[in-house]
Amino acid sequence: MSTEEATVTAERELQGHFEDKIARDQRVEPRDWMPSGYRETLVRQIAQHAHSEIIGMQPEGNWLTRAPSLRRKAILLAKVQDEAGHGLYLYSAAETLGVDRSELTGKLVSGRQKYSSIFNYPTLTFADIGVIGWLVDGAAIVNQVPLCRASYGPYARAMIRICKEESFHQRQGYELLMTMMSGTAKQRAMVQDATDRWWWPSLMMFGPPDGDSPNTRQSMEWGIKRHTNDELRQKFVDMTVPQAEALGVSLPDSGLVWNSERGHYDFSEPDWAEFRRVLKGGGPCNTQRVERRRSAHEDGAWVREAAAAHAAKQAARGEAAV
Ligand SMILES: [Fe+2]
Ligand SMILES: [Fe+2]
């Protein structure tokens, strides 16, 4: 057997092991062989997810200094800090695939990698904080719970803790809205207005319709994705309509009706042209979000340098002691 033939045979064997592992629903770990497409898909998805957590701190961080009470401020601060933690777990998960965080951050601030389109919308009132918790974190939970069973071990394990924290986020938002809905007519109007603005962007969080999502099939075959975009979107709508009723707000879709034959709510199509525009950088806050991230990263350069110098000094001391 020539060297070339031997390489091909070995590769085929590795591919067989990988496929077998996926078929048996076992986890793929960092040192396992994996097809390059699988690795690239994971890096892209985990990086995009990590960026979304970090950029997602901005719309809510906008209200930290103006929270209406100490209690609301403490809750919001905890939530925004959780999002930073989610970003860090996810960058760490991406690092196990051979990319490093500074490389990914470089791609984010230069626009070469994306983050969720939802974070390009502004937070106009404090009711937005409640609605983000209810709808945006609610949609994130629907998207992310199946990822706890993703075939790549480090990603799946990171998602377990993230999902627990997301459910706290969802509940704090809903509780804030419940409080506002039992307040004045003006407060109720604020909640309705925020719901009207965030409903459609929340539906877009599940990505384009299945017919327009070319990577879904492969991701499902690899056990990264467990449900299609449209399945998850339907699940979110079915879950959210009764919550809106309990809250006493209406959802801004005249096509939203219960379909007893399907056992699901029917709903209208989001404006996909808007989705594509926001994703391409044309949303209300895209420039501001990336610019803010870039300047925060640059402002933090001295911290990274100091940490690296400290680590080098510690290592040198350790060597001297030996
Ligand atoms: Fe998060
Ligand atoms: Fe969250």
mmCIF file of C-alpha atoms and ligand atoms in Angstrom:
data_model
loop_
_atom_site.group_PDB
_atom_site.id
_atom_site.type_symbol
_atom_site.label_atom_id
_atom_site.label_comp_id
_atom_site.label_asym_id
_atom_site.label_seq_id
_atom_site.Cartn_x
_atom_site.Cartn_y
_atom_site.Cartn_z
ATOM 1 C CA MET A 1 0.000 0.000 0.000
ATOM 2 C CA SER A 2 1.390 3.428 -0.916
ATOM 3 C CA THR A 3 1.645 6.191 1.678
ATOM 4 C CA GLU A 4 -1.127 8.024 -0.100
ATOM 5 C CA GLU A 5 -3.416 4.998 0.009
ATOM 6 C CA ALA A 6 -2.619 4.490 3.690
ATOM 7 C CA THR A 7 -3.566 8.109 4.450
ATOM 8 C CA VAL A 8 -6.865 7.732 2.608
ATOM 9 C CA THR A 9 -7.637 4.497 4.490
ATOM 10 C CA ALA A 10 -6.802 6.082 7.858
ATOM 11 C CA GLU A 11 -8.956 9.106 7.067
ATOM 12 C CA ARG A 12 -11.852 6.854 6.097
ATOM 13 C CA GLU A 13 -11.517 4.982 9.344
ATOM 14 C CA LEU A 14 -11.548 8.215 11.359
ATOM 15 C CA GLN A 15 -14.571 9.452 9.430
ATOM 16 C CA GLY A 16 -16.284 6.118 10.236
ATOM 17 C CA HIS A 17 -15.571 6.546 13.971
ATOM 18 C CA PHE A 18 -16.924 10.082 13.877
ATOM 19 C CA GLU A 19 -20.124 9.088 12.083
ATOM 20 C CA ASP A 20 -20.620 6.182 14.433
ATOM 21 C CA LYS A 21 -20.286 8.471 17.437
ATOM 22 C CA ILE A 22 -22.867 10.889 16.014
ATOM 23 C CA ALA A 23 -25.245 8.030 15.173
ATOM 24 C CA ARG A 24 -25.022 6.756 18.743
ATOM 25 C CA ASP A 25 -25.620 10.257 20.088
ATOM 26 C CA GLN A 26 -22.287 10.329 21.912
ATOM 27 C CA ARG A 27 -20.351 13.564 22.432
ATOM 28 C CA VAL A 28 -17.432 14.599 20.236
ATOM 29 C CA GLU A 29 -14.572 15.935 22.384
ATOM 30 C CA PRO A 30 -11.761 18.406 21.476
ATOM 31 C CA ARG A 31 -9.094 15.740 20.904
ATOM 32 C CA ASP A 32 -11.320 13.567 18.729
ATOM 33 C CA TRP A 33 -10.905 13.625 14.974
ATOM 34 C CA MET A 34 -13.659 15.610 13.279
ATOM 35 C CA PRO A 35 -14.343 16.618 9.661
ATOM 36 C CA SER A 36 -13.099 20.118 8.849
ATOM 37 C CA GLY A 37 -16.635 21.222 7.898
ATOM 38 C CA TYR A 38 -17.918 20.173 11.327
ATOM 39 C CA ARG A 39 -15.140 22.145 13.042
ATOM 40 C CA GLU A 40 -15.726 25.224 10.870
ATOM 41 C CA THR A 41 -19.492 25.142 11.403
ATOM 42 C CA LEU A 42 -19.009 24.920 15.165
ATOM 43 C CA VAL A 43 -16.454 27.733 15.255
ATOM 44 C CA ARG A 44 -18.789 29.962 13.251
ATOM 45 C CA GLN A 45 -21.841 29.134 15.363
ATOM 46 C CA ILE A 46 -20.137 29.305 18.772
ATOM 47 C CA ALA A 47 -18.338 32.552 17.868
ATOM 48 C CA GLN A 48 -21.569 34.121 16.659
ATOM 49 C CA HIS A 49 -23.240 32.990 19.856
ATOM 50 C CA ALA A 50 -20.420 34.357 22.061
ATOM 51 C CA HIS A 51 -20.472 37.702 20.212
ATOM 52 C CA SER A 52 -24.251 37.910 20.711
ATOM 53 C CA GLU A 53 -23.878 37.475 24.471
ATOM 54 C CA ILE A 54 -21.260 40.232 24.654
ATOM 55 C CA ILE A 55 -22.939 42.697 22.288
ATOM 56 C CA GLY A 56 -26.255 41.881 24.012
ATOM 57 C CA MET A 57 -24.926 43.543 27.161
ATOM 58 C CA GLN A 58 -25.132 46.953 25.481
ATOM 59 C CA PRO A 59 -28.871 47.519 24.974
ATOM 60 C CA GLU A 60 -29.554 46.634 28.606
ATOM 61 C CA GLY A 61 -26.398 48.219 29.983
ATOM 62 C CA ASN A 62 -27.912 51.421 28.581
ATOM 63 C CA TRP A 63 -30.415 51.401 31.494
ATOM 64 C CA LEU A 64 -28.099 50.483 34.379
ATOM 65 C CA THR A 65 -27.621 54.078 35.465
ATOM 66 C CA ARG A 66 -31.314 54.877 35.113
ATOM 67 C CA ALA A 67 -32.984 51.849 36.742
ATOM 68 C CA PRO A 68 -35.995 53.082 38.737
ATOM 69 C CA SER A 69 -34.973 51.490 42.064
ATOM 70 C CA LEU A 70 -32.005 49.890 43.786
ATOM 71 C CA ARG A 71 -33.714 46.488 43.490
ATOM 72 C CA ARG A 72 -34.217 46.845 39.726
ATOM 73 C CA LYS A 73 -30.651 48.038 39.330
ATOM 74 C CA ALA A 74 -29.244 45.038 41.248
ATOM 75 C CA ILE A 75 -31.327 42.616 39.149
ATOM 76 C CA LEU A 76 -30.312 44.247 35.877
ATOM 77 C CA LEU A 77 -26.654 44.385 36.875
ATOM 78 C CA ALA A 78 -26.693 40.668 37.736
ATOM 79 C CA LYS A 79 -28.321 39.868 34.415
ATOM 80 C CA VAL A 80 -25.868 41.909 32.342
ATOM 81 C CA GLN A 81 -22.962 40.287 34.212
ATOM 82 C CA ASP A 82 -24.441 36.851 33.478
ATOM 83 C CA GLU A 83 -24.344 37.703 29.768
ATOM 84 C CA ALA A 84 -20.633 38.541 30.044
ATOM 85 C CA GLY A 85 -20.132 35.141 31.676
ATOM 86 C CA HIS A 86 -22.024 33.422 28.850
ATOM 87 C CA GLY A 87 -19.741 35.101 26.351
ATOM 88 C CA LEU A 88 -16.697 33.847 28.247
ATOM 89 C CA TYR A 89 -17.889 30.221 28.478
ATOM 90 C CA LEU A 90 -18.578 30.285 24.764
ATOM 91 C CA TYR A 91 -15.246 31.828 23.763
ATOM 92 C CA SER A 92 -13.625 29.103 25.883
ATOM 93 C CA ALA A 93 -15.672 26.443 24.080
ATOM 94 C CA ALA A 94 -14.525 27.927 20.751
ATOM 95 C CA GLU A 95 -10.898 27.850 21.932
ATOM 96 C CA THR A 96 -11.107 24.062 22.312
ATOM 97 C CA LEU A 97 -11.566 24.009 18.515
ATOM 98 C CA GLY A 98 -8.258 25.775 17.924
ATOM 99 C CA VAL A 99 -9.241 29.435 17.540
ATOM 100 C CA ASP A 100 -8.439 32.046 20.135
ATOM 101 C CA ARG A 101 -10.577 34.734 21.636
ATOM 102 C CA SER A 102 -8.554 37.699 20.386
ATOM 103 C CA GLU A 103 -8.837 36.355 16.836
ATOM 104 C CA LEU A 104 -12.621 36.076 17.221
ATOM 105 C CA THR A 105 -12.920 39.524 18.795
ATOM 106 C CA GLY A 106 -10.880 40.908 15.890
ATOM 107 C CA LYS A 107 -13.365 39.377 13.467
ATOM 108 C CA LEU A 108 -16.310 40.833 15.386
ATOM 109 C CA VAL A 109 -15.022 44.400 15.510
ATOM 110 C CA SER A 110 -13.997 44.324 11.848
ATOM 111 C CA GLY A 111 -17.429 43.037 10.805
ATOM 112 C CA ARG A 112 -16.172 39.664 9.544
ATOM 113 C CA GLN A 113 -18.285 37.719 12.039
ATOM 114 C CA LYS A 114 -21.881 38.387 12.955
ATOM 115 C CA TYR A 115 -23.975 38.474 16.093
ATOM 116 C CA SER A 116 -27.726 38.158 16.540
ATOM 117 C CA SER A 117 -29.651 40.863 14.639
ATOM 118 C CA ILE A 118 -31.867 41.480 17.714
ATOM 119 C CA PHE A 119 -29.194 43.525 19.480
ATOM 120 C CA ASN A 120 -29.213 46.182 16.777
ATOM 121 C CA TYR A 121 -32.497 47.602 18.041
ATOM 122 C CA PRO A 122 -32.563 50.410 20.627
ATOM 123 C CA THR A 123 -33.927 50.215 24.190
ATOM 124 C CA LEU A 124 -36.171 53.268 24.403
ATOM 125 C CA THR A 125 -37.822 52.891 27.832
ATOM 126 C CA PHE A 126 -37.399 50.794 30.972
ATOM 127 C CA ALA A 127 -40.278 48.600 29.755
ATOM 128 C CA ASP A 128 -37.831 47.404 27.070
ATOM 129 C CA ILE A 129 -35.794 45.793 29.849
ATOM 130 C CA GLY A 130 -38.811 43.712 30.860
ATOM 131 C CA VAL A 131 -39.714 42.847 27.285
ATOM 132 C CA ILE A 132 -36.138 41.828 26.450
ATOM 133 C CA GLY A 133 -36.157 39.444 29.428
ATOM 134 C CA TRP A 134 -39.546 38.061 28.460
ATOM 135 C CA LEU A 135 -39.202 37.803 24.674
ATOM 136 C CA VAL A 136 -35.489 37.935 23.818
ATOM 137 C CA ASP A 137 -34.273 35.719 26.652
ATOM 138 C CA GLY A 138 -37.434 33.630 26.141
ATOM 139 C CA ALA A 139 -36.509 33.074 22.477
ATOM 140 C CA ALA A 140 -32.897 32.395 23.485
ATOM 141 C CA ILE A 141 -34.096 29.625 25.824
ATOM 142 C CA VAL A 142 -36.149 27.967 23.066
ATOM 143 C CA ASN A 143 -33.103 28.139 20.777
ATOM 144 C CA GLN A 144 -30.605 27.014 23.382
ATOM 145 C CA VAL A 145 -32.244 24.210 25.370
ATOM 146 C CA PRO A 146 -31.758 21.769 22.442
ATOM 147 C CA LEU A 147 -28.102 22.884 22.255
ATOM 148 C CA CYS A 148 -27.537 21.266 25.676
ATOM 149 C CA ARG A 149 -27.691 18.036 23.611
ATOM 150 C CA ALA A 150 -25.413 19.288 20.810
ATOM 151 C CA SER A 151 -22.918 16.692 19.639
ATOM 152 C CA TYR A 152 -19.854 18.784 20.549
ATOM 153 C CA GLY A 153 -19.167 18.224 24.270
ATOM 154 C CA PRO A 154 -17.723 21.598 25.368
ATOM 155 C CA TYR A 155 -20.534 23.509 23.634
ATOM 156 C CA ALA A 156 -23.269 21.282 25.074
ATOM 157 C CA ARG A 157 -21.854 21.547 28.600
ATOM 158 C CA ALA A 158 -21.536 25.344 28.415
ATOM 159 C CA MET A 159 -25.181 25.533 27.363
ATOM 160 C CA ILE A 160 -26.434 23.731 30.462
ATOM 161 C CA ARG A 161 -25.375 26.510 32.807
ATOM 162 C CA ILE A 162 -26.279 29.221 30.312
ATOM 163 C CA CYS A 163 -29.833 27.896 30.031
ATOM 164 C CA LYS A 164 -30.291 27.900 33.799
ATOM 165 C CA GLU A 165 -29.288 31.539 33.922
ATOM 166 C CA GLU A 166 -31.435 32.410 30.907
ATOM 167 C CA SER A 167 -34.517 31.177 32.710
ATOM 168 C CA PHE A 168 -33.765 33.606 35.556
ATOM 169 C CA HIS A 169 -33.462 36.343 32.920
ATOM 170 C CA GLN A 170 -36.794 35.439 31.421
ATOM 171 C CA ARG A 171 -38.537 35.430 34.780
ATOM 172 C CA GLN A 172 -37.068 38.730 35.935
ATOM 173 C CA GLY A 173 -38.339 40.331 32.715
ATOM 174 C CA TYR A 174 -41.803 38.861 33.081
ATOM 175 C CA GLU A 175 -41.996 39.889 36.736
ATOM 176 C CA LEU A 176 -41.001 43.442 35.832
ATOM 177 C CA LEU A 177 -43.728 43.555 33.183
ATOM 178 C CA MET A 178 -46.338 42.128 35.598
ATOM 179 C CA THR A 179 -45.443 44.911 38.035
ATOM 180 C CA MET A 180 -45.740 47.584 35.346
ATOM 181 C CA MET A 181 -49.043 46.159 34.103
ATOM 182 C CA SER A 182 -50.521 46.568 37.568
ATOM 183 C CA GLY A 183 -49.316 50.191 37.651
ATOM 184 C CA THR A 184 -50.611 53.284 35.862
ATOM 185 C CA ALA A 185 -52.171 53.539 32.393
ATOM 186 C CA LYS A 186 -48.930 55.156 31.212
ATOM 187 C CA GLN A 187 -46.875 52.212 32.464
ATOM 188 C CA ARG A 188 -49.213 49.753 30.726
ATOM 189 C CA ALA A 189 -48.866 51.743 27.513
ATOM 190 C CA MET A 190 -45.070 51.560 27.816
ATOM 191 C CA VAL A 191 -45.249 47.768 28.094
ATOM 192 C CA GLN A 192 -47.532 47.537 25.066
ATOM 193 C CA ASP A 193 -45.287 49.818 23.017
ATOM 194 C CA ALA A 194 -42.162 47.814 23.909
ATOM 195 C CA THR A 195 -43.987 44.545 23.076
ATOM 196 C CA ASP A 196 -45.003 45.961 19.684
ATOM 197 C CA ARG A 197 -41.392 46.917 18.880
ATOM 198 C CA TRP A 198 -39.692 43.702 20.061
ATOM 199 C CA TRP A 199 -42.154 41.061 18.850
ATOM 200 C CA TRP A 200 -41.025 40.808 15.234
ATOM 201 C CA PRO A 201 -37.273 41.062 15.902
ATOM 202 C CA SER A 202 -37.749 38.261 18.491
ATOM 203 C CA LEU A 203 -39.314 36.002 15.856
ATOM 204 C CA MET A 204 -36.336 36.758 13.605
ATOM 205 C CA MET A 205 -33.978 35.401 16.281
ATOM 206 C CA PHE A 206 -34.711 31.885 15.022
ATOM 207 C CA GLY A 207 -33.110 32.714 11.696
ATOM 208 C CA PRO A 208 -34.484 32.646 8.148
ATOM 209 C CA PRO A 209 -37.356 30.333 7.132
ATOM 210 C CA ASP A 210 -36.352 26.689 6.605
ATOM 211 C CA GLY A 211 -36.543 27.026 2.815
ATOM 212 C CA ASP A 212 -33.926 29.768 3.010
ATOM 213 C CA SER A 213 -31.582 28.152 5.536
ATOM 214 C CA PRO A 214 -29.079 26.102 3.508
ATOM 215 C CA ASN A 215 -26.926 24.945 6.470
ATOM 216 C CA THR A 216 -29.719 23.546 8.615
ATOM 217 C CA ARG A 217 -29.771 20.042 7.117
ATOM 218 C CA GLN A 218 -26.070 19.445 7.526
ATOM 219 C CA SER A 219 -26.095 20.865 11.066
ATOM 220 C CA MET A 220 -28.934 18.496 11.966
ATOM 221 C CA GLU A 221 -27.111 15.516 10.463
ATOM 222 C CA TRP A 222 -24.114 16.420 12.610
ATOM 223 C CA GLY A 223 -26.259 16.655 15.730
ATOM 224 C CA ILE A 224 -25.399 20.330 16.252
ATOM 225 C CA LYS A 225 -28.951 21.480 15.585
ATOM 226 C CA ARG A 226 -31.870 19.362 16.789
ATOM 227 C CA HIS A 227 -34.799 21.316 15.313
ATOM 228 C CA THR A 228 -35.273 23.552 12.287
ATOM 229 C CA ASN A 229 -35.675 27.335 12.542
ATOM 230 C CA ASP A 230 -39.391 27.175 11.758
ATOM 231 C CA GLU A 231 -40.019 24.440 14.335
ATOM 232 C CA LEU A 232 -38.353 26.518 17.044
ATOM 233 C CA ARG A 233 -40.180 29.684 15.966
ATOM 234 C CA GLN A 234 -43.511 27.855 16.204
ATOM 235 C CA LYS A 235 -42.635 26.555 19.643
ATOM 236 C CA PHE A 236 -41.814 30.084 20.807
ATOM 237 C CA VAL A 237 -45.094 31.501 19.469
ATOM 238 C CA ASP A 238 -47.129 28.700 21.087
ATOM 239 C CA MET A 239 -45.376 29.295 24.394
ATOM 240 C CA THR A 240 -45.613 33.094 24.322
ATOM 241 C CA VAL A 241 -49.238 33.735 23.328
ATOM 242 C CA PRO A 242 -50.688 32.501 26.674
ATOM 243 C CA GLN A 243 -48.021 34.538 28.508
ATOM 244 C CA ALA A 244 -49.107 37.675 26.623
ATOM 245 C CA GLU A 245 -52.732 36.933 27.570
ATOM 246 C CA ALA A 246 -51.818 36.516 31.247
ATOM 247 C CA LEU A 247 -49.913 39.783 31.078
ATOM 248 C CA GLY A 248 -52.743 41.641 29.357
ATOM 249 C CA VAL A 249 -50.824 42.827 26.286
ATOM 250 C CA SER A 250 -51.671 42.173 22.659
ATOM 251 C CA LEU A 251 -49.147 40.855 20.154
ATOM 252 C CA PRO A 252 -48.876 43.001 16.990
ATOM 253 C CA ASP A 253 -50.013 40.387 14.465
ATOM 254 C CA SER A 254 -53.590 40.255 13.143
ATOM 255 C CA GLY A 255 -52.775 36.864 11.609
ATOM 256 C CA LEU A 256 -52.118 35.286 15.014
ATOM 257 C CA VAL A 257 -54.904 32.721 15.582
ATOM 258 C CA TRP A 258 -55.201 29.284 17.148
ATOM 259 C CA ASN A 259 -55.370 26.548 14.540
ATOM 260 C CA SER A 260 -57.121 23.602 16.185
ATOM 261 C CA GLU A 261 -56.361 21.305 13.245
ATOM 262 C CA ARG A 262 -52.617 21.829 13.578
ATOM 263 C CA GLY A 263 -52.699 22.231 17.346
ATOM 264 C CA HIS A 264 -50.558 25.359 16.982
ATOM 265 C CA TYR A 265 -50.980 29.100 16.541
ATOM 266 C CA ASP A 266 -50.870 30.398 12.982
ATOM 267 C CA PHE A 267 -48.925 33.640 12.616
ATOM 268 C CA SER A 268 -47.756 36.037 9.903
ATOM 269 C CA GLU A 269 -44.340 36.060 8.260
ATOM 270 C CA PRO A 270 -41.819 38.464 9.754
ATOM 271 C CA ASP A 271 -40.428 41.083 7.370
ATOM 272 C CA TRP A 272 -37.473 39.089 6.020
ATOM 273 C CA ALA A 273 -36.192 42.048 3.998
ATOM 274 C CA GLU A 274 -35.757 43.934 7.272
ATOM 275 C CA PHE A 275 -34.004 40.911 8.785
ATOM 276 C CA ARG A 276 -31.481 40.795 5.932
ATOM 277 C CA ARG A 277 -30.958 44.548 6.067
ATOM 278 C CA VAL A 278 -30.230 44.518 9.821
ATOM 279 C CA LEU A 279 -27.945 41.503 9.452
ATOM 280 C CA LYS A 280 -25.980 43.286 6.741
ATOM 281 C CA GLY A 281 -25.370 46.272 9.005
ATOM 282 C CA GLY A 282 -28.389 48.457 8.190
ATOM 283 C CA GLY A 283 -30.203 48.220 11.547
ATOM 284 C CA PRO A 284 -30.777 51.220 13.801
ATOM 285 C CA CYS A 285 -27.786 50.532 16.104
ATOM 286 C CA ASN A 286 -25.302 48.331 14.171
ATOM 287 C CA THR A 287 -22.569 50.963 13.857
ATOM 288 C CA GLN A 288 -22.937 52.084 17.463
ATOM 289 C CA ARG A 289 -22.810 48.516 18.854
ATOM 290 C CA VAL A 290 -19.651 47.493 16.976
ATOM 291 C CA GLU A 291 -17.958 50.835 17.627
ATOM 292 C CA ARG A 292 -18.664 50.541 21.348
ATOM 293 C CA ARG A 293 -17.265 47.015 21.404
ATOM 294 C CA ARG A 294 -14.166 48.112 19.510
ATOM 295 C CA SER A 295 -13.452 51.028 21.864
ATOM 296 C CA ALA A 296 -14.088 48.885 24.983
ATOM 297 C CA HIS A 297 -11.632 46.323 23.600
ATOM 298 C CA GLU A 298 -9.023 48.998 22.893
ATOM 299 C CA ASP A 299 -9.525 50.631 26.299
ATOM 300 C CA GLY A 300 -8.940 47.247 27.918
ATOM 301 C CA ALA A 301 -5.567 46.687 26.206
ATOM 302 C CA TRP A 302 -3.602 47.762 29.314
ATOM 303 C CA VAL A 303 -5.444 45.165 31.437
ATOM 304 C CA ARG A 304 -4.521 42.386 29.026
ATOM 305 C CA GLU A 305 -0.911 43.579 28.882
ATOM 306 C CA ALA A 306 -0.696 43.804 32.685
ATOM 307 C CA ALA A 307 -2.209 40.310 33.077
ATOM 308 C CA ALA A 308 0.252 38.858 30.541
ATOM 309 C CA ALA A 309 3.214 40.586 32.252
ATOM 310 C CA HIS A 310 2.044 39.294 35.639
ATOM 311 C CA ALA A 311 1.671 35.738 34.307
ATOM 312 C CA ALA A 312 5.172 35.917 32.747
ATOM 313 C CA LYS A 313 6.635 37.138 36.057
ATOM 314 C CA GLN A 314 4.913 34.352 37.996
ATOM 315 C CA ALA A 315 6.188 31.766 35.491
ATOM 316 C CA ALA A 316 9.747 33.120 35.741
ATOM 317 C CA ARG A 317 9.568 32.988 39.565
ATOM 318 C CA GLY A 318 8.285 29.423 39.378
ATOM 319 C CA GLU A 319 11.212 28.437 37.178
ATOM 320 C CA ALA A 320 13.714 30.148 39.477
ATOM 321 C CA ALA A 321 12.264 28.235 42.454
ATOM 322 C CA VAL A 322 12.874 24.908 40.657
HETATM 323 FE FE FE B 1 -27.071 34.874 27.720
HETATM 324 FE FE FE B 2 -29.928 36.219 28.934
#
